[in-house]
Coordinates of C-alpha atoms in Angstrom, one line a residue:
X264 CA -21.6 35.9 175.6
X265 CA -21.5 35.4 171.9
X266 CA -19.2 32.8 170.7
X267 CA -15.5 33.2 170.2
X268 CA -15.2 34.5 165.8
X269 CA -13.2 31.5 163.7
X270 CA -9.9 31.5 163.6
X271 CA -8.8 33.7 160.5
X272 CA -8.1 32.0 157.2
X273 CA -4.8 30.6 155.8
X274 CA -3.4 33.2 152.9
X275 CA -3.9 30.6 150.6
X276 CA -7.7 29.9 151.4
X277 CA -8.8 33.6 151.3
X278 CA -6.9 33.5 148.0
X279 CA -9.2 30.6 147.0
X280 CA -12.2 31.5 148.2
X281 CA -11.7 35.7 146.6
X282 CA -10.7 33.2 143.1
X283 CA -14.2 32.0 143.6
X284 CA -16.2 34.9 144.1
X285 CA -14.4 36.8 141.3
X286 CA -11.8 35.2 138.4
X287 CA -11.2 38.4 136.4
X288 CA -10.5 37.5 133.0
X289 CA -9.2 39.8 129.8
X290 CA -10.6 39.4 126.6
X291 CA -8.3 41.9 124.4
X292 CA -8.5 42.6 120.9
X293 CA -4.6 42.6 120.1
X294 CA -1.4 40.8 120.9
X295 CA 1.6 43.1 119.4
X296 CA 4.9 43.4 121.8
X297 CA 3.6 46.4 122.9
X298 CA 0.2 46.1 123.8
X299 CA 1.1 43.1 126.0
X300 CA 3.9 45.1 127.5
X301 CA 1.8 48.2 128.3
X302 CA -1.7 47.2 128.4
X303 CA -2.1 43.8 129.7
X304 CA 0.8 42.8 131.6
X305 CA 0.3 45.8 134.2
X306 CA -3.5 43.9 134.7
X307 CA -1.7 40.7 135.1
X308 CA -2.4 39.4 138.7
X309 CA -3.4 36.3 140.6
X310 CA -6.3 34.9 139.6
X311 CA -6.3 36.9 136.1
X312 CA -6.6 35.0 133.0
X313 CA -5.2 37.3 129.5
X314 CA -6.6 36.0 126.7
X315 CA -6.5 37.7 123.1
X316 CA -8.0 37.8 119.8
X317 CA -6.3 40.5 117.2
X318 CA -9.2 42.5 115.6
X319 CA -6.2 42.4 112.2
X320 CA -5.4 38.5 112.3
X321 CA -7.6 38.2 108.8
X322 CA -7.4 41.5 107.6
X323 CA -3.5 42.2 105.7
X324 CA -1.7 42.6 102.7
X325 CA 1.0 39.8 103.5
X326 CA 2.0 37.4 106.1
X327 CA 5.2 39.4 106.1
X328 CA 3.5 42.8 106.8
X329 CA 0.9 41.0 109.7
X330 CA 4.2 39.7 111.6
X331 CA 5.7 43.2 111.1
X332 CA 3.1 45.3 112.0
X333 CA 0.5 43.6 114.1
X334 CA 3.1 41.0 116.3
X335 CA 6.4 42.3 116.4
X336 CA 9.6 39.9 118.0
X337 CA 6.5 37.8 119.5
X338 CA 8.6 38.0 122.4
X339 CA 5.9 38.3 125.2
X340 CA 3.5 36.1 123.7
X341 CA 3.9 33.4 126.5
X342 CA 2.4 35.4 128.6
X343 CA -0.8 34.9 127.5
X344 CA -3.1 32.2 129.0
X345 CA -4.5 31.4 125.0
X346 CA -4.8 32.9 121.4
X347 CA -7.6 32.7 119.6
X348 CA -7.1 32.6 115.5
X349 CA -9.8 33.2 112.9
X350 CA -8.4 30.3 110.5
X351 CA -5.7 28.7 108.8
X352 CA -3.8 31.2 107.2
X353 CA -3.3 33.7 110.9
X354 CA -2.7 30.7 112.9
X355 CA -0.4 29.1 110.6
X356 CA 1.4 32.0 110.4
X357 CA 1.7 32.3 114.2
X358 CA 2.4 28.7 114.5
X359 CA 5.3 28.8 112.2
X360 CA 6.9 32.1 113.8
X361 CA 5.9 31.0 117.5
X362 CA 6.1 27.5 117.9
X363 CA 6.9 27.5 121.7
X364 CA 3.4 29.0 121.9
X365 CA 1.8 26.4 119.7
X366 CA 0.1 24.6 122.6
X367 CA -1.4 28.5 123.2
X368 CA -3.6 28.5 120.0
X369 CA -6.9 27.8 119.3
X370 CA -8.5 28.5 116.0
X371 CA -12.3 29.5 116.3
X372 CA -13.3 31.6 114.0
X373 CA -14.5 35.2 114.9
X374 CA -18.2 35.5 115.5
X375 CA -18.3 38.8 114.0
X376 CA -17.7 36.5 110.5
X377 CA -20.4 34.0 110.6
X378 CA -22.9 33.0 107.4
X379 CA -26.0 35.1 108.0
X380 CA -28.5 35.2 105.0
X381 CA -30.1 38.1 104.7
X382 CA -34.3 37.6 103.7
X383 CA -35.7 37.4 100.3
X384 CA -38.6 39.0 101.1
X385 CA -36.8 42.7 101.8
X386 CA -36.5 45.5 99.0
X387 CA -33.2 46.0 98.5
X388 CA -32.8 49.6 97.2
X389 CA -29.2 51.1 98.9
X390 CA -26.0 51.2 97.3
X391 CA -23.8 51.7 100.6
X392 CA -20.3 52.7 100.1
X393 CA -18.0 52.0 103.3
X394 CA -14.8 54.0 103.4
X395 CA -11.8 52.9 106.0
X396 CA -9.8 55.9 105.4
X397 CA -8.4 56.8 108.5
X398 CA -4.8 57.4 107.7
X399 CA -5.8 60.4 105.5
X400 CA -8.8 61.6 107.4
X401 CA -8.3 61.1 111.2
X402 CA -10.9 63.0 113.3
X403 CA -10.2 66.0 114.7
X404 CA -10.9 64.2 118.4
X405 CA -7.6 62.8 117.8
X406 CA -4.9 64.8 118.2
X407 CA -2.1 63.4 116.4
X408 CA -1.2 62.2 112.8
X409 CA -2.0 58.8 111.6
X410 CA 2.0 58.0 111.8
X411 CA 2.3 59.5 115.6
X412 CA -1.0 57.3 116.5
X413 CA 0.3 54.4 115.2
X414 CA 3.9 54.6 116.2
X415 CA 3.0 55.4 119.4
X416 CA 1.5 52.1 119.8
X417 CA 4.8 50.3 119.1
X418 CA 7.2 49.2 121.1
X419 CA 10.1 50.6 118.4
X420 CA 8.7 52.0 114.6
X421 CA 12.1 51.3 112.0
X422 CA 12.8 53.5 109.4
X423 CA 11.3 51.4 106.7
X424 CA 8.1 51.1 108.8
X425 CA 7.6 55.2 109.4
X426 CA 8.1 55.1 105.1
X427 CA 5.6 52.3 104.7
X428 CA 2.9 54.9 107.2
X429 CA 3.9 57.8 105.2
X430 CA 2.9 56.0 102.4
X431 CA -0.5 54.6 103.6
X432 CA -1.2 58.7 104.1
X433 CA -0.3 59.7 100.7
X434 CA -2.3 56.5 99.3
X435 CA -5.4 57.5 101.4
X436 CA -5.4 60.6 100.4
X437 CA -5.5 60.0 96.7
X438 CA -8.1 57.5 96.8
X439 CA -10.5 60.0 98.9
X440 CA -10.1 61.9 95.9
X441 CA -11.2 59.5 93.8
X442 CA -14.1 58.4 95.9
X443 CA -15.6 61.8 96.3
X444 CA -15.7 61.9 92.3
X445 CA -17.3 58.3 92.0
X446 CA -20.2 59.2 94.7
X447 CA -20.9 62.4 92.8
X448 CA -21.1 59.7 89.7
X449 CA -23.6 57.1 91.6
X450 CA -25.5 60.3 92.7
X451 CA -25.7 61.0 89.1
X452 CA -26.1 58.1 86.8
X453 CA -28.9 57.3 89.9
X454 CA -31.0 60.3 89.4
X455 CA -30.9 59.8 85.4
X456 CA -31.9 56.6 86.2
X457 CA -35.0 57.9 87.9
X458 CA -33.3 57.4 91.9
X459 CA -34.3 53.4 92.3
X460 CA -31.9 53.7 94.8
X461 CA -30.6 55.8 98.4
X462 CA -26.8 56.2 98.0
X463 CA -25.8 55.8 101.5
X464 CA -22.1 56.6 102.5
X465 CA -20.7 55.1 105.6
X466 CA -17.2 56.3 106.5
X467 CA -15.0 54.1 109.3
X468 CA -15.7 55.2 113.0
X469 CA -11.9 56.8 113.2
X470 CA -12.7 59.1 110.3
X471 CA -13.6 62.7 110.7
X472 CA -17.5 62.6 109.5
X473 CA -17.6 66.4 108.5
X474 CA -15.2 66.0 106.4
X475 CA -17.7 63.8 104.3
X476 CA -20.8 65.6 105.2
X477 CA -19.3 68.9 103.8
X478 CA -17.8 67.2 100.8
X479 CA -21.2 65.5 99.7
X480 CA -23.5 68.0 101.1
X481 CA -24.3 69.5 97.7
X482 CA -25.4 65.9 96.3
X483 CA -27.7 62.9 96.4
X484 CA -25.6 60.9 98.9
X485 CA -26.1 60.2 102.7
X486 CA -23.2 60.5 104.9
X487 CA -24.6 58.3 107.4
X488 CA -22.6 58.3 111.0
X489 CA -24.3 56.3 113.4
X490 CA -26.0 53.1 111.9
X491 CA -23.8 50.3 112.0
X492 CA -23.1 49.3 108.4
X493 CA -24.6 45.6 109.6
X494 CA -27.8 47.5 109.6
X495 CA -28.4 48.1 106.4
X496 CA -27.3 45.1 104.7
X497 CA -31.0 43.5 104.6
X498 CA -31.7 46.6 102.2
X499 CA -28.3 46.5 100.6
X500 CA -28.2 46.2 96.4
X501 CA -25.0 46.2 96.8
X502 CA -21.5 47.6 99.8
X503 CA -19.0 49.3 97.7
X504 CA -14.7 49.8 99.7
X505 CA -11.4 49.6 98.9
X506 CA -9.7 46.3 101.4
X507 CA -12.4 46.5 103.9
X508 CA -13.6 44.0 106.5
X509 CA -17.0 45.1 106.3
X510 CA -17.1 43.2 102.7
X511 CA -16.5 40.3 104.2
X512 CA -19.5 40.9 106.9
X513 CA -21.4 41.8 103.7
X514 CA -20.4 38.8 101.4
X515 CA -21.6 36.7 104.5
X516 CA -24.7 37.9 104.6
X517 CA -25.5 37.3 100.8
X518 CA -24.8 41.1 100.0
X519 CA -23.2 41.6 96.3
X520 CA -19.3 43.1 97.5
X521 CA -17.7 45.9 94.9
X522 CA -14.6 46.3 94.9
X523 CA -13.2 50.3 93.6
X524 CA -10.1 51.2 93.3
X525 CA -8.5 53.5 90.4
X526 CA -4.9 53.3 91.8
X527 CA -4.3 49.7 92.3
X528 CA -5.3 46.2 91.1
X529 CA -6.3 43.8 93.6
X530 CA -2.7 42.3 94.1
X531 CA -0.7 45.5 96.2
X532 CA 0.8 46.0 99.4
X533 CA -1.9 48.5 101.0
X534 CA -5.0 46.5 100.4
X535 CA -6.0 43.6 102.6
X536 CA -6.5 39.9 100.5
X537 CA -9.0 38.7 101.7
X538 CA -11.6 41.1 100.9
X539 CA -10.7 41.8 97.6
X540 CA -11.2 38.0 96.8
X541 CA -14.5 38.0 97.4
X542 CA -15.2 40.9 95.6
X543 CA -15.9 42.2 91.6
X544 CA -14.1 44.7 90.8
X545 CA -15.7 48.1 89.0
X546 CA -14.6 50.9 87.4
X547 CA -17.2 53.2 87.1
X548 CA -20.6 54.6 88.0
X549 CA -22.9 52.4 85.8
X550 CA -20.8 49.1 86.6
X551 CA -23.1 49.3 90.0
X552 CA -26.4 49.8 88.4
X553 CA -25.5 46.8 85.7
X554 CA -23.2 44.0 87.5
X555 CA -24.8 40.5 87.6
X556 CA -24.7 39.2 90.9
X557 CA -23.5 35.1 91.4
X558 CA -23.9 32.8 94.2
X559 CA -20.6 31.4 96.0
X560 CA -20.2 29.0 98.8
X561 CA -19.6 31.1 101.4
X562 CA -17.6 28.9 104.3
X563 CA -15.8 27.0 100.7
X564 CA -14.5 30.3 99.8
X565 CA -13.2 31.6 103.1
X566 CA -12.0 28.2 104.1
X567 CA -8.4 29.1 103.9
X568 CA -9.0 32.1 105.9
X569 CA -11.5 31.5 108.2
X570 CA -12.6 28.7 110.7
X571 CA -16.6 27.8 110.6
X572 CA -16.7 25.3 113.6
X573 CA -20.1 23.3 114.6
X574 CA -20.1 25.7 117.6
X575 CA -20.1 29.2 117.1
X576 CA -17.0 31.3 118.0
X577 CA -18.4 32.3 121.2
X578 CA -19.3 29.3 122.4
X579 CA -15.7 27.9 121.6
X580 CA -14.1 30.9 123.1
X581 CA -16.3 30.3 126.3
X582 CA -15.0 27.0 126.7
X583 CA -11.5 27.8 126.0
X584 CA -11.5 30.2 128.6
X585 CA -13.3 27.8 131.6
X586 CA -10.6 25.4 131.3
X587 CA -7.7 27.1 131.5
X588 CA -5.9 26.8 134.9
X589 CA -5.0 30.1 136.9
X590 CA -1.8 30.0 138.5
X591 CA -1.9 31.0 142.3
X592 CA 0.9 33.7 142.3
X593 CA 2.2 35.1 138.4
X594 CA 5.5 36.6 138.4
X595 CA 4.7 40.1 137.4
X596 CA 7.6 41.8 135.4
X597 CA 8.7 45.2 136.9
X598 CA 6.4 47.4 134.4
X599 CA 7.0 50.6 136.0
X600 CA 4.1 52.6 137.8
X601 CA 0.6 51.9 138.7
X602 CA -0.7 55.0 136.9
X603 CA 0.2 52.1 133.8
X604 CA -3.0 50.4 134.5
X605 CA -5.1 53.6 134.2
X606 CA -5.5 52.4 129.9
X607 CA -6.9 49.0 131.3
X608 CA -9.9 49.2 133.0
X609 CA -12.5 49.5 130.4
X610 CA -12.5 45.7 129.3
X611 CA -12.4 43.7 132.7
X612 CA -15.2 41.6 133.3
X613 CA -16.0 39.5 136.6
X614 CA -17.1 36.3 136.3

């Protein structure tokens, strides 16, 4: 007769052994009251590590407008098993507002920001304007206003916040006015220049692209919607936006950054910082034919803002996230029901 099966496992060591197979761990892109209310605490189980790095923690007006919009009361911050900064100025903030979570932090950079010089050897023959102008032109694949998308994302939205968003829209909208205007004037001072160069127009992934395609369709310009704007910085003269992150990916890779913006000077409370200090501001059309490009140390310049380690971000992160210890059983708040975790899914991994 075959032999007698083992004797079934302790809980605790078929908890051990399913930790070993399989430690699920959450990478997230944000830390806000409420997307680790409604999106990551309904994932949280045992054997789950929750780690985040806000996609926003360089890109802001102020440190008062970063805590207001992007954190909130910070009060479910401890739940997290670490926090990964992009430099100084973010994690100083969140040290100073948080420092029960201190011990939580780790400043690594963002590998998405990393010096990458771009060839001397490539022709570099495209003005590309990026455009982040979502609050004023939402896709129609999203079926709400910029201020219900947003709020909707909140735990609670103040009065003075839904003004600010209302604000943002009206903002928006003028300066896609203006923009449409100063691509008809590259188209133009281009071709009397003979076209040396392709005008290329990349708007930001949340934006509705016909909009642009209809509004440029009668002139030299581009509307490009599937390259990432990475893609064509070896060929880039020269990236053209208003507060955008994409300047810094641009500045990092040697590209010459222009800043435009009719309405405001570089110091205002809708434009990011740290963009704009990198950039040279113009005013017109033959500014982008004309400007004289200078060399800056790139990691000297960012230094206050961003953390350029020995390792790269990745590698840091990687570590980070091997040594933290997994509790065997997490208290898991009541977080009403299961449908909750529907939102989730899409960034679990399996080790």
């Amino acid at each position: 007769p075959p032999p007698p099966p083992p004797p079934p496992s302790p809980p605790l060591d078929n908890l051990r052994r399913q930790r070993q197979m399989c430690i699920r761990d959450r990478f997230y892109k944000a830390h806000s009251d409420f997307v680790i209310q409604k999106k990551l605490l309904p994932t949280l189980k045992s054997g789950t590590r929750i780690v985040c790095m806000d996609e926003e923690g360089l890109i802001f007006p102020s440190p008062d407008w970063y805590m207001r919009h992007r954190i909130g009361t910070g009060a479910y911050l401890d739940h997290l098993d670490a926090i990964f900064t992009w430099g100084p100025l973010q994690h100083g903030i969140l040290e100073a507002s948080f420092p029960e979570v201190a011990h939580k932090l780790h400043m690594t950079g963002n590998q998405r920001l990393r010096p990458v010089p771009r060839p001397d050897d490539t022709k570099r023959d495209i003005i590309l304007i990026n455009t982040n102008f979502g609050p004023a032109n939402l896709s129609k694949m999203i079926k709400e206003t910029y201020v219900e998308m947003v709020e909707k994302q909140r735990v609670e939205t103040s009065p003075e916040d839904r003004r600010f968003l209302e604000s943002r829209q009206e903002y928006y909208g003028q300066l896609i006015n203006h923009y449409l205007s100063f691509a008809r004037d590259l188209a133009a001072e281009n071709e009397r220049r003979g076209s040396p160069f392709k005008i290329v127009l990349r708007p930001h992934p949340i934006e509705d692209m016909v909009f642009w395609t209809e509004a440029l369709s009668d002139v030299d310009v581009t509307v490009e919607t599937k390259k990432q704007t990475t893609d064509f910085f070896p060929a880039c003269h020269c990236v053209i936006h208003t507060g955008c992150t994409t300047a810094l990916e641009a500045f990092l890779a040697g590209v010459p950054v222009l800043r435009y913006n009719p309405i405001y000077k570089k110091e205002n409370i809708q434009e990011s910082i740290i963009p704009n200090a990198v950039s040279k501001d113009v005013s017109d059309a033959k500014q982008v034919f004309s400007f004289v490009h200078e060399d800056i140390d790139m990691k000297q310049a960012l230094s206050n803002y961003i953390y350029f380690g020995d390792a790269s971000p990745n590698q840091m992160q990687a570590s980070i996230i091997d040594d933290l210890e997994v509790e065997e059983v997490r208290h898991i708040p009541a977080l009403g029901p299961a449908s909750a975790l529907r939102e989730s899914f899409d960034v679990w991994r399996c080790n």
